Tab-separated table of N, CA and C in Angstrom:
chain	number	residue	atom	x	y	z
A	1	UNK	N	13.934	15.783	3.484
A	1	UNK	CA	12.509	15.693	3.814
A	1	UNK	C	11.877	14.581	2.991
A	2	UNK	N	11.163	13.712	3.679
A	2	UNK	CA	10.524	12.583	3.006
A	2	UNK	C	9.210	13.027	2.377
A	3	UNK	N	9.018	12.615	1.146
A	3	UNK	CA	7.776	12.928	0.450
A	3	UNK	C	7.290	11.678	-0.274
A	4	UNK	N	6.008	11.357	-0.092
A	4	UNK	CA	5.373	10.234	-0.770
A	4	UNK	C	4.238	10.780	-1.623
A	5	UNK	N	4.256	10.447	-2.911
A	5	UNK	CA	3.242	10.962	-3.821
A	5	UNK	C	2.584	9.794	-4.545
A	6	UNK	N	1.284	9.597	-4.271
A	6	UNK	CA	0.547	8.516	-4.899
A	6	UNK	C	-0.064	8.959	-6.226
A	7	UNK	N	-0.272	7.996	-7.094
A	7	UNK	CA	-0.969	8.224	-8.358
A	7	UNK	C	-1.552	6.907	-8.836
A	8	UNK	N	-2.399	6.977	-9.844
A	8	UNK	CA	-2.938	5.770	-10.447
A	8	UNK	C	-4.357	5.419	-10.076
A	9	UNK	N	-4.943	6.180	-9.173
A	9	UNK	CA	-6.325	5.899	-8.815
A	9	UNK	C	-7.271	6.236	-9.956
A	10	UNK	N	-8.512	5.824	-9.802
A	10	UNK	CA	-9.506	6.101	-10.831
A	10	UNK	C	-10.776	5.326	-10.586
A	11	UNK	N	-11.620	5.300	-11.593
A	11	UNK	CA	-12.900	4.593	-11.514
A	11	UNK	C	-12.891	3.410	-12.468
A	12	UNK	N	-13.288	2.254	-11.953
A	12	UNK	CA	-13.361	1.049	-12.760
A	12	UNK	C	-14.639	0.298	-12.414
A	13	UNK	N	-14.986	-0.629	-13.262
A	13	UNK	CA	-16.125	-1.482	-12.971
A	13	UNK	C	-15.663	-2.727	-12.222
A	14	UNK	N	-16.623	-3.396	-11.621
A	14	UNK	CA	-16.334	-4.629	-10.887
A	14	UNK	C	-15.573	-5.608	-11.778
A	15	UNK	N	-14.497	-6.166	-11.212
A	15	UNK	CA	-13.660	-7.089	-11.959
A	15	UNK	C	-12.493	-6.437	-12.666
A	16	UNK	N	-12.460	-5.125	-12.665
A	16	UNK	CA	-11.402	-4.401	-13.343
A	16	UNK	C	-10.111	-4.359	-12.536
A	17	UNK	N	-9.106	-3.707	-13.103
A	17	UNK	CA	-7.787	-3.621	-12.480
A	17	UNK	C	-7.280	-2.185	-12.483
A	18	UNK	N	-6.450	-1.901	-11.501
A	18	UNK	CA	-5.743	-0.626	-11.420
A	18	UNK	C	-4.367	-0.885	-10.835
A	19	UNK	N	-3.418	-0.025	-11.169
A	19	UNK	CA	-2.107	-0.085	-10.530
A	19	UNK	C	-1.805	1.273	-9.919
A	20	UNK	N	-1.631	1.266	-8.618
A	20	UNK	CA	-1.272	2.478	-7.895
A	20	UNK	C	0.239	2.582	-7.797
A	21	UNK	N	0.724	3.818	-7.822
A	21	UNK	CA	2.146	4.082	-7.664
A	21	UNK	C	2.371	5.053	-6.519
A	22	UNK	N	3.504	4.891	-5.856
A	22	UNK	CA	3.890	5.800	-4.775
A	22	UNK	C	5.353	6.163	-4.982
A	23	UNK	N	5.591	7.375	-5.440
A	23	UNK	CA	6.953	7.848	-5.657
A	23	UNK	C	7.499	8.409	-4.357
A	24	UNK	N	8.612	7.845	-3.904
A	24	UNK	CA	9.202	8.249	-2.634
A	24	UNK	C	10.454	9.060	-2.879
A	25	UNK	N	10.558	10.185	-2.216
A	25	UNK	CA	11.776	10.995	-2.281
A	25	UNK	C	12.248	11.263	-0.863
A	26	UNK	N	13.551	11.305	-0.709
A	26	UNK	CA	14.127	11.582	0.598
A	26	UNK	C	13.983	10.431	1.570
A	27	UNK	N	13.609	9.253	1.061
A	27	UNK	CA	13.397	8.102	1.938
A	27	UNK	C	14.290	6.966	1.476
A	28	UNK	N	15.296	6.662	2.274
A	28	UNK	CA	16.205	5.578	1.932
A	28	UNK	C	16.472	4.736	3.170
A	29	UNK	N	17.174	3.699	2.991
A	29	UNK	CA	17.495	2.826	4.126
A	29	UNK	C	17.547	1.399	3.663
A	30	UNK	N	18.498	0.642	4.174
A	30	UNK	CA	18.652	-0.736	3.719
A	30	UNK	C	17.544	-1.624	4.240
A	31	UNK	N	16.988	-1.290	5.379
A	31	UNK	CA	15.863	-2.051	5.918
A	31	UNK	C	14.738	-1.083	6.236
A	32	UNK	N	13.605	-1.302	5.612
A	32	UNK	CA	12.514	-0.356	5.803
A	32	UNK	C	11.195	-1.022	5.448
A	33	UNK	N	10.148	-0.374	5.805
A	33	UNK	CA	8.809	-0.879	5.538
A	33	UNK	C	8.010	0.188	4.816
A	34	UNK	N	7.327	-0.219	3.770
A	34	UNK	CA	6.381	0.655	3.088
A	34	UNK	C	5.074	-0.111	2.923
A	35	UNK	N	4.005	0.619	2.798
A	35	UNK	CA	2.734	-0.074	2.696
A	35	UNK	C	1.640	0.764	2.079
A	36	UNK	N	0.528	0.112	1.820
A	36	UNK	CA	-0.682	0.749	1.311
A	36	UNK	C	-1.801	0.536	2.316
A	37	UNK	N	-2.505	1.618	2.579
A	37	UNK	CA	-3.665	1.582	3.462
A	37	UNK	C	-4.820	2.260	2.751
A	38	UNK	N	-6.019	1.988	3.184
A	38	UNK	CA	-7.175	2.619	2.545
A	38	UNK	C	-8.201	3.003	3.593
A	39	UNK	N	-9.002	3.997	3.244
A	39	UNK	CA	-10.064	4.441	4.140
A	39	UNK	C	-11.288	4.796	3.325
A	40	UNK	N	-12.369	4.108	3.602
A	40	UNK	CA	-13.650	4.396	2.969
A	40	UNK	C	-14.439	5.354	3.849
A	41	UNK	N	-15.361	6.115	3.287
A	41	UNK	CA	-16.152	7.066	4.086
A	41	UNK	C	-16.850	6.374	5.244
A	42	UNK	N	-16.699	6.926	6.432
A	42	UNK	CA	-17.352	6.372	7.605
A	42	UNK	C	-16.686	5.145	8.185
A	43	UNK	N	-15.562	4.747	7.633
A	43	UNK	CA	-14.878	3.560	8.132
A	43	UNK	C	-13.478	3.909	8.603
A	44	UNK	N	-12.907	3.022	9.416
A	44	UNK	CA	-11.542	3.224	9.867
A	44	UNK	C	-10.560	2.877	8.741
A	45	UNK	N	-9.401	3.475	8.837
A	45	UNK	CA	-8.348	3.144	7.887
A	45	UNK	C	-7.906	1.698	8.123
A	46	UNK	N	-7.634	0.988	7.036
A	46	UNK	CA	-7.223	-0.396	7.155
A	46	UNK	C	-6.046	-0.701	6.225
A	47	UNK	N	-5.282	-1.701	6.622
A	47	UNK	CA	-4.146	-2.095	5.812
A	47	UNK	C	-4.558	-2.875	4.587
A	48	UNK	N	-3.824	-2.673	3.511
A	48	UNK	CA	-4.072	-3.372	2.257
A	48	UNK	C	-2.880	-4.248	1.891
A	49	UNK	N	-1.686	-3.720	2.086
A	49	UNK	CA	-0.469	-4.475	1.800
A	49	UNK	C	0.711	-3.760	2.404
A	50	UNK	N	1.688	-4.506	2.897
A	50	UNK	CA	2.938	-3.930	3.355
A	50	UNK	C	4.095	-4.717	2.759
A	51	UNK	N	5.243	-4.052	2.696
A	51	UNK	CA	6.425	-4.662	2.114
A	51	UNK	C	7.634	-4.289	2.944
A	52	UNK	N	8.241	-5.298	3.592
A	52	UNK	CA	9.481	-5.059	4.323
A	52	UNK	C	10.633	-5.377	3.386
A	53	UNK	N	11.568	-4.453	3.290
A	53	UNK	CA	12.716	-4.628	2.419
A	53	UNK	C	13.984	-4.652	3.239
A	54	UNK	N	14.781	-5.700	3.019
A	54	UNK	CA	16.102	-5.799	3.631
A	54	UNK	C	17.083	-5.998	2.488
A	55	UNK	N	17.774	-4.913	2.129
A	55	UNK	CA	18.554	-4.948	0.905
A	55	UNK	C	17.604	-5.105	-0.257
A	56	UNK	N	17.862	-6.081	-1.099
A	56	UNK	CA	16.992	-6.318	-2.250
A	56	UNK	C	15.976	-7.432	-1.977
A	57	UNK	N	15.967	-7.962	-0.785
A	57	UNK	CA	15.004	-9.003	-0.418
A	57	UNK	C	13.769	-8.344	0.182
A	58	UNK	N	12.610	-8.735	-0.303
A	58	UNK	CA	11.367	-8.120	0.163
A	58	UNK	C	10.412	-9.169	0.718
A	59	UNK	N	9.609	-8.735	1.673
A	59	UNK	CA	8.675	-9.616	2.346
A	59	UNK	C	7.300	-8.954	2.354
A	60	UNK	N	6.413	-9.368	1.449
A	60	UNK	CA	5.087	-8.769	1.405
A	60	UNK	C	4.128	-9.386	2.424
A	61	UNK	N	3.131	-8.618	2.779
A	61	UNK	CA	2.090	-9.109	3.675
A	61	UNK	C	0.762	-8.508	3.249
A	62	UNK	N	-0.293	-9.314	3.341
A	62	UNK	CA	-1.625	-8.880	2.914
A	62	UNK	C	-2.680	-9.361	3.915
A	63	UNK	N	-3.748	-8.615	4.076
A	63	UNK	CA	-4.881	-9.137	4.844
A	63	UNK	C	-5.670	-10.105	3.953
A	64	UNK	N	-6.480	-10.932	4.563
A	64	UNK	CA	-7.245	-11.922	3.800
A	64	UNK	C	-8.168	-11.276	2.771
A	65	UNK	N	-8.619	-10.064	3.045
A	65	UNK	CA	-9.589	-9.413	2.169
A	65	UNK	C	-9.052	-9.139	0.768
A	66	UNK	N	-7.738	-9.039	0.616
A	66	UNK	CA	-7.166	-8.727	-0.704
A	66	UNK	C	-6.193	-9.790	-1.197
A	67	UNK	N	-5.894	-10.768	-0.348
A	67	UNK	CA	-4.914	-11.789	-0.710
A	67	UNK	C	-5.354	-12.498	-1.988
A	68	UNK	N	-4.432	-12.625	-2.923
A	68	UNK	CA	-4.734	-13.263	-4.198
A	68	UNK	C	-5.222	-12.290	-5.262
A	69	UNK	N	-5.589	-11.085	-4.845
A	69	UNK	CA	-6.068	-10.081	-5.808
A	69	UNK	C	-5.106	-8.905	-5.935
A	70	UNK	N	-4.457	-8.526	-4.841
A	70	UNK	CA	-3.552	-7.387	-4.825
A	70	UNK	C	-2.114	-7.871	-4.703
A	71	UNK	N	-1.201	-7.133	-5.348
A	71	UNK	CA	0.220	-7.442	-5.268
A	71	UNK	C	1.005	-6.160	-5.034
A	72	UNK	N	1.837	-6.151	-4.001
A	72	UNK	CA	2.676	-5.004	-3.703
A	72	UNK	C	4.079	-5.290	-4.212
A	73	UNK	N	4.719	-4.261	-4.763
A	73	UNK	CA	6.076	-4.428	-5.273
A	73	UNK	C	6.800	-3.097	-5.225
A	74	UNK	N	8.109	-3.166	-5.437
A	74	UNK	CA	8.919	-1.951	-5.355
A	74	UNK	C	9.951	-1.945	-6.463
A	75	UNK	N	10.094	-0.800	-7.092
A	75	UNK	CA	11.140	-0.583	-8.090
A	75	UNK	C	12.226	0.246	-7.423
A	76	UNK	N	13.375	-0.382	-7.131
A	76	UNK	CA	14.429	0.314	-6.408
A	76	UNK	C	15.041	1.430	-7.243
A	77	UNK	N	15.169	1.200	-8.525
A	77	UNK	CA	15.781	2.211	-9.388
A	77	UNK	C	14.961	3.495	-9.409
A	78	UNK	N	13.633	3.336	-9.377
A	78	UNK	CA	12.752	4.504	-9.406
A	78	UNK	C	12.321	4.940	-8.010
A	79	UNK	N	12.695	4.161	-6.999
A	79	UNK	CA	12.269	4.420	-5.623
A	79	UNK	C	10.751	4.591	-5.560
A	80	UNK	N	10.076	3.667	-6.188
A	80	UNK	CA	8.623	3.740	-6.305
A	80	UNK	C	7.987	2.438	-5.833
A	81	UNK	N	6.942	2.579	-5.055
A	81	UNK	CA	6.164	1.444	-4.555
A	81	UNK	C	4.915	1.318	-5.407
A	82	UNK	N	4.537	0.084	-5.712
A	82	UNK	CA	3.359	-0.160	-6.537
A	82	UNK	C	2.350	-1.033	-5.805
A	83	UNK	N	1.104	-0.917	-6.220
A	83	UNK	CA	0.059	-1.831	-5.770
A	83	UNK	C	-0.767	-2.203	-6.989
A	84	UNK	N	-0.592	-3.432	-7.446
A	84	UNK	CA	-1.395	-3.946	-8.543
A	84	UNK	C	-2.671	-4.541	-7.961
A	85	UNK	N	-3.801	-4.031	-8.409
A	85	UNK	CA	-5.090	-4.460	-7.875
A	85	UNK	C	-5.906	-5.086	-9.000
A	86	UNK	N	-6.211	-6.354	-8.860
A	86	UNK	CA	-7.001	-7.081	-9.857
A	86	UNK	C	-8.328	-7.525	-9.255
A	87	UNK	N	-9.264	-7.831	-10.127
A	87	UNK	CA	-10.585	-8.294	-9.709
A	87	UNK	C	-11.172	-7.365	-8.641
A	88	UNK	N	-11.163	-6.092	-8.930
A	88	UNK	CA	-11.652	-5.108	-7.967
A	88	UNK	C	-13.147	-5.266	-7.725
A	89	UNK	N	-13.540	-5.045	-6.484
A	89	UNK	CA	-14.921	-5.170	-6.038
A	89	UNK	C	-15.403	-3.833	-5.465
A	90	UNK	N	-16.708	-3.606	-5.445
A	90	UNK	CA	-17.223	-2.341	-4.892
A	90	UNK	C	-16.714	-2.050	-3.480
A	91	UNK	N	-16.488	-3.078	-2.685
A	91	UNK	CA	-15.998	-2.860	-1.321
A	91	UNK	C	-14.541	-2.401	-1.282
A	92	UNK	N	-13.860	-2.403	-2.428
A	92	UNK	CA	-12.502	-1.868	-2.490
A	92	UNK	C	-12.500	-0.349	-2.684
A	93	UNK	N	-13.653	0.233	-2.874
A	93	UNK	CA	-13.762	1.684	-3.041
A	93	UNK	C	-13.290	2.392	-1.786
A	94	UNK	N	-12.307	3.286	-1.949
A	94	UNK	CA	-11.728	4.000	-0.803
A	94	UNK	C	-10.659	4.959	-1.300
A	95	UNK	N	-10.200	5.791	-0.380
A	95	UNK	CA	-8.992	6.579	-0.620
A	95	UNK	C	-7.823	5.694	-0.211
A	96	UNK	N	-6.846	5.563	-1.088
A	96	UNK	CA	-5.685	4.717	-0.833
A	96	UNK	C	-4.473	5.584	-0.523
A	97	UNK	N	-3.789	5.225	0.548
A	97	UNK	CA	-2.636	5.978	1.021
A	97	UNK	C	-1.387	5.111	1.030
A	98	UNK	N	-0.277	5.741	0.686
A	98	UNK	CA	1.033	5.118	0.789
A	98	UNK	C	1.663	5.551	2.111
A	99	UNK	N	2.368	4.631	2.752
A	99	UNK	CA	2.991	4.929	4.028
A	99	UNK	C	4.392	4.327	4.073
A	100	UNK	N	5.254	4.927	4.887
A	100	UNK	CA	6.629	4.439	5.015
A	100	UNK	C	7.118	4.645	6.438
A	101	UNK	N	8.016	3.768	6.859
A	101	UNK	CA	8.574	3.910	8.195
A	101	UNK	C	9.723	2.954	8.418
A	102	UNK	N	10.637	3.350	9.284
A	102	UNK	CA	11.765	2.493	9.650
A	102	UNK	C	11.330	1.635	10.831
A	103	UNK	N	10.674	0.531	10.526
A	103	UNK	CA	10.197	-0.361	11.569
A	103	UNK	C	10.691	-1.763	11.277
A	104	UNK	N	10.595	-2.623	12.265
A	104	UNK	CA	11.124	-3.972	12.139
A	104	UNK	C	10.295	-4.816	11.178
A	105	UNK	N	10.849	-5.946	10.790
A	105	UNK	CA	10.121	-6.874	9.926
A	105	UNK	C	8.828	-7.312	10.594
A	106	UNK	N	8.909	-7.639	11.872
A	106	UNK	CA	7.711	-8.112	12.574
A	106	UNK	C	6.654	-7.021	12.613
A	107	UNK	N	7.062	-5.803	12.962
A	107	UNK	CA	6.111	-4.694	13.024
A	107	UNK	C	5.516	-4.411	11.650
A	108	UNK	N	6.308	-4.565	10.626
A	108	UNK	CA	5.832	-4.325	9.265
A	108	UNK	C	4.768	-5.349	8.887
A	109	UNK	N	5.043	-6.608	9.196
A	109	UNK	CA	4.101	-7.671	8.847
A	109	UNK	C	2.798	-7.516	9.617
A	110	UNK	N	2.903	-7.206	10.874
A	110	UNK	CA	1.711	-7.058	11.722
A	110	UNK	C	0.911	-5.819	11.347
A	111	UNK	N	1.581	-4.781	10.899
A	111	UNK	CA	0.913	-3.498	10.646
A	111	UNK	C	-0.160	-3.592	9.574
A	112	UNK	N	-0.082	-4.587	8.698
A	112	UNK	CA	-1.091	-4.704	7.644
A	112	UNK	C	-2.454	-5.065	8.227
A	113	UNK	N	-2.457	-5.561	9.449
A	113	UNK	CA	-3.710	-5.889	10.129
A	113	UNK	C	-4.210	-4.739	11.002
A	114	UNK	N	-3.538	-3.594	10.903
A	114	UNK	CA	-3.878	-2.442	11.744
A	114	UNK	C	-4.214	-1.233	10.876
A	115	UNK	N	-4.408	-0.096	11.536
A	115	UNK	CA	-4.697	1.145	10.808
A	115	UNK	C	-3.434	1.891	10.419
A	116	UNK	N	-2.276	1.305	10.708
A	116	UNK	CA	-1.022	1.885	10.251
A	116	UNK	C	-0.422	2.949	11.143
A	117	UNK	N	-0.771	2.949	12.410
A	117	UNK	CA	-0.287	3.989	13.298
A	117	UNK	C	1.222	4.014	13.501
A	118	UNK	N	1.905	2.918	13.181
A	118	UNK	CA	3.353	2.863	13.384
A	118	UNK	C	4.135	3.577	12.289
A	119	UNK	N	3.461	3.927	11.199
A	119	UNK	CA	4.164	4.554	10.091
A	119	UNK	C	4.361	6.047	10.331
A	120	UNK	N	5.543	6.536	9.945
A	120	UNK	CA	5.903	7.930	10.162
A	120	UNK	C	5.463	8.834	9.013
A	121	UNK	N	5.576	8.311	7.797
A	121	UNK	CA	5.361	9.143	6.620
A	121	UNK	C	4.144	8.655	5.843
A	122	UNK	N	3.370	9.625	5.337
A	122	UNK	CA	2.144	9.315	4.594
A	122	UNK	C	2.034	10.204	3.360
A	123	UNK	N	1.440	9.637	2.324
A	123	UNK	CA	1.131	10.416	1.138
A	123	UNK	C	-0.220	11.091	1.284
A	124	UNK	N	-0.625	11.802	0.239
A	124	UNK	CA	-1.874	12.554	0.285
A	124	UNK	C	-3.080	11.715	-0.127
A	125	UNK	N	-2.839	10.557	-0.726
A	125	UNK	CA	-3.918	9.649	-1.088
A	125	UNK	C	-4.334	9.746	-2.544
A	126	UNK	N	-4.886	8.643	-3.039
A	126	UNK	CA	-5.440	8.597	-4.389
A	126	UNK	C	-6.744	7.802	-4.321
A	127	UNK	N	-7.780	8.303	-4.972
A	127	UNK	CA	-9.108	7.716	-4.854
A	127	UNK	C	-9.297	6.555	-5.827
A	128	UNK	N	-9.846	5.477	-5.298
A	128	UNK	CA	-10.224	4.324	-6.120
A	128	UNK	C	-11.723	4.112	-5.957
A	129	UNK	N	-12.437	4.079	-7.070
A	129	UNK	CA	-13.880	3.865	-7.048
A	129	UNK	C	-14.225	2.694	-7.953
A	130	UNK	N	-14.926	1.709	-7.396
A	130	UNK	CA	-15.313	0.519	-8.146
A	130	UNK	C	-16.833	0.475	-8.194
A	131	UNK	N	-17.362	0.479	-9.406
A	131	UNK	CA	-18.819	0.472	-9.570
A	131	UNK	C	-19.291	-0.909	-10.016
A	132	UNK	N	-20.499	-1.234	-9.578
A	132	UNK	CA	-21.048	-2.560	-9.905
A	132	UNK	C	-21.848	-2.514	-11.193
C-alpha cells in the first residue's frame, strides 16, 4: 500500500524559506513521477513542481509562478521527496500536497501546469502560511 506523508509546513514572513518533505512508502519503480501541488482557500489546486525519475536521472518541472524560487529534489536512500521554497510570498500561502504516479515523462512535465488529476496517490497535506 502506497503512503505519502508530508511534513515541514509552517508560518513564515515574506522572503522566508521552508523545506517540505514527503516520505513515500510502498512506492517504487524505476520510472515514476512525483510532485507537489497546492490549494489555497477558494482556489483550484495547482501544480508547484514535478519530478520525473528514470533510474537516478531526474527531470524537474516548474510553473512560472515559482520558477527560480522553488526546487524539487529526491533522496533515493530515504525515499523522500523535498520541496525547497525560498523567497516565499503571501500568495504562496496554501495547503501543499505531495503526489505520485506511474506516468510518462511527458505527462509528468505537463502535469505541473494542471491540477494533478493524473496522479494516483496523494498525501494528507501540510499547511504553509506566509505573512507580509
